[in-house]
Tab-separated table of C-alpha atoms in Angstrom:
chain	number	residue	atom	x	y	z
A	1	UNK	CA	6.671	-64.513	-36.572
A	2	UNK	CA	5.623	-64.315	-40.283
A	3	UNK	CA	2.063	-61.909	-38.879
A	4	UNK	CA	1.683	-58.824	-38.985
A	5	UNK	CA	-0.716	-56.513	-37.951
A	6	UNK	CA	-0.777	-52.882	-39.761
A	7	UNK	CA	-2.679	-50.150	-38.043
A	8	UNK	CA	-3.666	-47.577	-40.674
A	9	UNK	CA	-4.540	-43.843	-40.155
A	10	UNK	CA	-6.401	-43.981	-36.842
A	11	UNK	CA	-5.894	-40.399	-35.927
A	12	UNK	CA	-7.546	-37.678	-34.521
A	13	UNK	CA	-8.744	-35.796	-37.840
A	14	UNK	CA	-10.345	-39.293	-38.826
A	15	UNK	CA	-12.047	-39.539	-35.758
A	16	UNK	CA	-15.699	-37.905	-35.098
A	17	UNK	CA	-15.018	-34.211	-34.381
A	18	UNK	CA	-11.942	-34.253	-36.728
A	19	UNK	CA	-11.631	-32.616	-40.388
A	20	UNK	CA	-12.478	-36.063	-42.207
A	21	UNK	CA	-14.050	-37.686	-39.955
A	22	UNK	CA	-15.074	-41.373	-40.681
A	23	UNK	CA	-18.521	-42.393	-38.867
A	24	UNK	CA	-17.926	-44.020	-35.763
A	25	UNK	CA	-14.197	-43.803	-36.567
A	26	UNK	CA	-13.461	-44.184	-32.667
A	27	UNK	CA	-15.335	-47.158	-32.073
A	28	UNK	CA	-12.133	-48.950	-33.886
A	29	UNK	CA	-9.282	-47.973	-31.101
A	30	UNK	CA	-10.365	-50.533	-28.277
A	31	UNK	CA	-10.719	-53.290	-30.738
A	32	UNK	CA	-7.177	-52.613	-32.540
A	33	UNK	CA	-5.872	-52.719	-28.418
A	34	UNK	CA	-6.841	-55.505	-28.237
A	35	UNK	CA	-5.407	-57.327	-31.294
A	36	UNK	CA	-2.191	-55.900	-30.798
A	37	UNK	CA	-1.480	-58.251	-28.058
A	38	UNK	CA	-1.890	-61.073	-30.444
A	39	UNK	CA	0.999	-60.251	-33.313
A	40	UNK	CA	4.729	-59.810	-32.782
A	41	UNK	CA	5.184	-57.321	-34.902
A	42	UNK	CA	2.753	-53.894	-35.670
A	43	UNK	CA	3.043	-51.010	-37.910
A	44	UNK	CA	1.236	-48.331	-37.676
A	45	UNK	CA	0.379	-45.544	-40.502
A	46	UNK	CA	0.146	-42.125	-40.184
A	47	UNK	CA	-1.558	-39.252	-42.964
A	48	UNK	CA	1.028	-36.533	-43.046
A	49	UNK	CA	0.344	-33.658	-45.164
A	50	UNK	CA	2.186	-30.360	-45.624
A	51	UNK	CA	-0.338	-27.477	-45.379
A	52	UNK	CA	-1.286	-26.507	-48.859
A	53	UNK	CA	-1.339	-30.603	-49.857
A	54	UNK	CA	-2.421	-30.848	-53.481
A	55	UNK	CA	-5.251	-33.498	-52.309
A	56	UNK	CA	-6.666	-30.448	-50.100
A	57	UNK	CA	-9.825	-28.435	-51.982
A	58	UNK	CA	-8.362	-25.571	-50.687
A	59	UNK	CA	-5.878	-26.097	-52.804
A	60	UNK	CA	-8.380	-25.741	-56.405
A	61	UNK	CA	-9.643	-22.311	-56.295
A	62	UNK	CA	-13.253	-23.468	-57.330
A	63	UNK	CA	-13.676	-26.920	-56.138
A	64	UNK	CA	-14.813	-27.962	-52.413
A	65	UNK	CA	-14.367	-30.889	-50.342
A	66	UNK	CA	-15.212	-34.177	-51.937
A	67	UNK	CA	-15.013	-32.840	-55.681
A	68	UNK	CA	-12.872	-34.698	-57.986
A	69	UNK	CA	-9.803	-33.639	-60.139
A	70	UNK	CA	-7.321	-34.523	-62.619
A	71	UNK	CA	-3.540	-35.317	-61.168
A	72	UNK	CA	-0.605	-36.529	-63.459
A	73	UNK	CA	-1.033	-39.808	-61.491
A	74	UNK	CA	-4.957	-40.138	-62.595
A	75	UNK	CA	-8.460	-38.627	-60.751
A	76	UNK	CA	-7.921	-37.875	-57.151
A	77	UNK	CA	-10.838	-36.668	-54.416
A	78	UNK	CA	-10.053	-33.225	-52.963
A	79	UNK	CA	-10.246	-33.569	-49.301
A	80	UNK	CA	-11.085	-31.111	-46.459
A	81	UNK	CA	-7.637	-29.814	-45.115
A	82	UNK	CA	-6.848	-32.792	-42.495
A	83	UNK	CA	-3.519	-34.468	-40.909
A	84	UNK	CA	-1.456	-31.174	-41.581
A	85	UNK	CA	1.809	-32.278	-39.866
A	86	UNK	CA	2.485	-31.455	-36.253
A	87	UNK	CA	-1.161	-30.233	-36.244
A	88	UNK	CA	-3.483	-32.039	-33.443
A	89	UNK	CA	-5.726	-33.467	-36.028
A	90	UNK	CA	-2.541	-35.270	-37.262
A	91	UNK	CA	-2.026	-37.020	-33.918
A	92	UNK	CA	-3.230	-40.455	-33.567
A	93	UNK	CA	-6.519	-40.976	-31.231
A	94	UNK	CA	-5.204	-40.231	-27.587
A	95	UNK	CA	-6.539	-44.017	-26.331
A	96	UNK	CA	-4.521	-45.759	-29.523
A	97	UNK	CA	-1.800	-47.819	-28.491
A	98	UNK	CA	0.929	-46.347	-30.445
A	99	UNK	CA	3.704	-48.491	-28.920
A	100	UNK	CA	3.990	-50.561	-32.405
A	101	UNK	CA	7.545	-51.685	-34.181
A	102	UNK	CA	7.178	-48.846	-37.094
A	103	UNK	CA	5.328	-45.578	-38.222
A	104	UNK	CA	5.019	-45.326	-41.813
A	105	UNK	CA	4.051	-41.979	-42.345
A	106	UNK	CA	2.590	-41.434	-45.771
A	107	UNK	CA	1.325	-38.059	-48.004
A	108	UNK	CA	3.927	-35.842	-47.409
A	109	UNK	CA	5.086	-35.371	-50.714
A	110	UNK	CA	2.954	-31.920	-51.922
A	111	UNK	CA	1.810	-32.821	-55.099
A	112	UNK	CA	0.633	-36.431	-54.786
A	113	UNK	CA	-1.251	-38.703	-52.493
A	114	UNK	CA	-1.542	-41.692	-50.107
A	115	UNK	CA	-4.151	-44.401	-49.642
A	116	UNK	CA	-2.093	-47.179	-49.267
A	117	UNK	CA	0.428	-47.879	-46.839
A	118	UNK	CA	2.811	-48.889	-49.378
A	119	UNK	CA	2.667	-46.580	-52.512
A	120	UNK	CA	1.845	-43.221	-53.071
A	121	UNK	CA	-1.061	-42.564	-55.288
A	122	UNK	CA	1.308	-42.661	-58.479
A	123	UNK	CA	1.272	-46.455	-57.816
A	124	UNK	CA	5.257	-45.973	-58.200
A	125	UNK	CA	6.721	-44.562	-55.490
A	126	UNK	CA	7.169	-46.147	-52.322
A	127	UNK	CA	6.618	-45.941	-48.597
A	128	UNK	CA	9.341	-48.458	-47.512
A	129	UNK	CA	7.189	-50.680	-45.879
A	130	UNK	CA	7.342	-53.694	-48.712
A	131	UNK	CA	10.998	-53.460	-48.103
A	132	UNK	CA	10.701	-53.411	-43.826
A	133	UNK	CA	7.863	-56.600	-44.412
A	134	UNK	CA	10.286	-58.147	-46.630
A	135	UNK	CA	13.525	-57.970	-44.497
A	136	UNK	CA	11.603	-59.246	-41.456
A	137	UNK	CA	10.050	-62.630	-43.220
A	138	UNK	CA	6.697	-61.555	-42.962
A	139	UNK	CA	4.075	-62.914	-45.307
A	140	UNK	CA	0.687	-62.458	-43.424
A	141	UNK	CA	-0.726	-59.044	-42.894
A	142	UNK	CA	-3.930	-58.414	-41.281
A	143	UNK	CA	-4.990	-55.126	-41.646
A	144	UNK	CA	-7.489	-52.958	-39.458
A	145	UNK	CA	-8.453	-48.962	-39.003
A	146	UNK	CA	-9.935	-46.458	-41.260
A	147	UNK	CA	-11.400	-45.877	-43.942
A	148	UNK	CA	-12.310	-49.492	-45.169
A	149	UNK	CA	-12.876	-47.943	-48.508
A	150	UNK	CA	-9.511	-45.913	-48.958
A	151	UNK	CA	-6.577	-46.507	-47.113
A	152	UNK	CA	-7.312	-49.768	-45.838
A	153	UNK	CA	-8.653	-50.846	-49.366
A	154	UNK	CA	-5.937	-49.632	-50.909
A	155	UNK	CA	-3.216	-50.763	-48.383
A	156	UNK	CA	-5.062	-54.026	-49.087
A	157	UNK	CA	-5.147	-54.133	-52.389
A	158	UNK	CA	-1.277	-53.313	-53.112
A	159	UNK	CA	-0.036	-55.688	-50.471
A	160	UNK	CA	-2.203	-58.595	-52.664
A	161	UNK	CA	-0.177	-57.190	-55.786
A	162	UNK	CA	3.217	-57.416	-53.209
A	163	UNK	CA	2.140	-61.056	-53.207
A	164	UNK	CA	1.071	-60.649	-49.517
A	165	UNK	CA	-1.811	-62.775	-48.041
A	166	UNK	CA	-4.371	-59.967	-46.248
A	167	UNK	CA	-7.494	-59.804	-43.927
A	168	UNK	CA	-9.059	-57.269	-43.094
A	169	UNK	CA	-10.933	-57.355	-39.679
A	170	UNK	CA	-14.059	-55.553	-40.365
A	171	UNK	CA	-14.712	-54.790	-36.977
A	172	UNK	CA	-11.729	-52.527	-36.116
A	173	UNK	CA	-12.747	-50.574	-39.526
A	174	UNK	CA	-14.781	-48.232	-40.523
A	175	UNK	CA	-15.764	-46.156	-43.845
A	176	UNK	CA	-16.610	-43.312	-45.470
A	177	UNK	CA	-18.495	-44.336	-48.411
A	178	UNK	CA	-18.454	-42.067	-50.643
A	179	UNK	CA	-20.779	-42.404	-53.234
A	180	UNK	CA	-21.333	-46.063	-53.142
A	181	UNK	CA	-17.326	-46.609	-52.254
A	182	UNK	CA	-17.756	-48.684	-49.742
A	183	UNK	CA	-19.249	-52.032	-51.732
A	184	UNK	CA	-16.977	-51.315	-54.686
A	185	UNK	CA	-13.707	-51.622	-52.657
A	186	UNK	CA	-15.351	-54.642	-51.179
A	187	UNK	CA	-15.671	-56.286	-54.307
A	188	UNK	CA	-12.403	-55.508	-55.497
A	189	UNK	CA	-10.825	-56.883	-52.562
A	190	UNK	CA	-12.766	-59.780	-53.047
A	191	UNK	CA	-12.300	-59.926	-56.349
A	192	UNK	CA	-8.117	-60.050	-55.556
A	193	UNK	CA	-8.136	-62.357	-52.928
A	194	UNK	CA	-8.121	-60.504	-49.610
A	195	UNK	CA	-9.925	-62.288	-46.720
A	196	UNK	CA	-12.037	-60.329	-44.121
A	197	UNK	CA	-13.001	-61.819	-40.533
């Protein structure tokens, strides 16, 4: 009862054909299924932007997709416009089990960001779920969906600062990699004490 599993951002726009999409992204759902059988509690996250997001490129008359900026909170990618809210590329993957204990929808503050399932990009504000974890004795996450080398890395890496111990099943992931992310996340999760299996 101290286990959980957290499902992060396995939704359509993610998914090949989406906005974002994350190679392969798909190939994650029937794995993730399967796992949820095994934990008694799941959480899934959700990306949930406002149209006009401050992370879009759209947004920076002058950049495109994948160019970086300056926030108040530090450098941030600009992203293709994906996960509006209520739009179908929001939605998780139609064959996801979605039947989980909690949706933590994150991003849907305009002017910052959200990687990690349990702080904005600011690093400060919160998503709830430390608090939710917390109140229900868990200890153990094991973490699975997309990208490896952004919202999973980052979900990872603040839970490890929470004091949580973390895996991450490579197999129900997949990344981006973006200019060489991919082994640099990998490192620092290594680097902070997060397993992988």
């Amino acid at each position: 009862m101290t286990e959980a599993l957290i499902v992060i951002d396995v939704q359509n726009d993610f998914c090949p054909g989406g906005a974002l999409a994350v190679p392969d992204g798909d190939q994650v759902v029937a794995p993730i299924n399967a796992m949820m059988q095994q934990f008694d509690t799941v959480v899934l996250t959700q990306d949930w932007h406002p149209s006009g997001h401050s992370s879009f490129a759209s947004s920076h008359p002058g950049h495109g997709p994948f160019d970086t900026t300056e926030m108040p909170y530090g450098q941030q990618v600009l992203w293709p416009d994906h996960c509006v809210q209520d739009s179908s590329g929001a939605a998780f993957h139609s064959d996801l089990r979605t039947d989980g204990d909690l949706i933590i929808r994150k991003g849907f503050r305009p002017d910052v960001d959200s990687y990690s399932a349990f702080f904005e990009n600011d690093q400060i504000t919160p998503t709830g779920l430390e608090g939710y974890l917390r109140s229900r004795g868990i200890t153990d996450l094991t973490m699975v969906g997309l990208a490896t080398d952004f919202c999973v890395a980052f979900s990872a890496l603040d839970a490890r600062r929470l004091n949580f111990s973390v895996r991450v099943v490579l197999d129900a992931c997949r990344a981006i990699d973006l200019d060489g992310s991919l082994s640099t996340q990998m490192e620092n999760m290594r680097q902070r004490g997060v397993k992988f299996a």
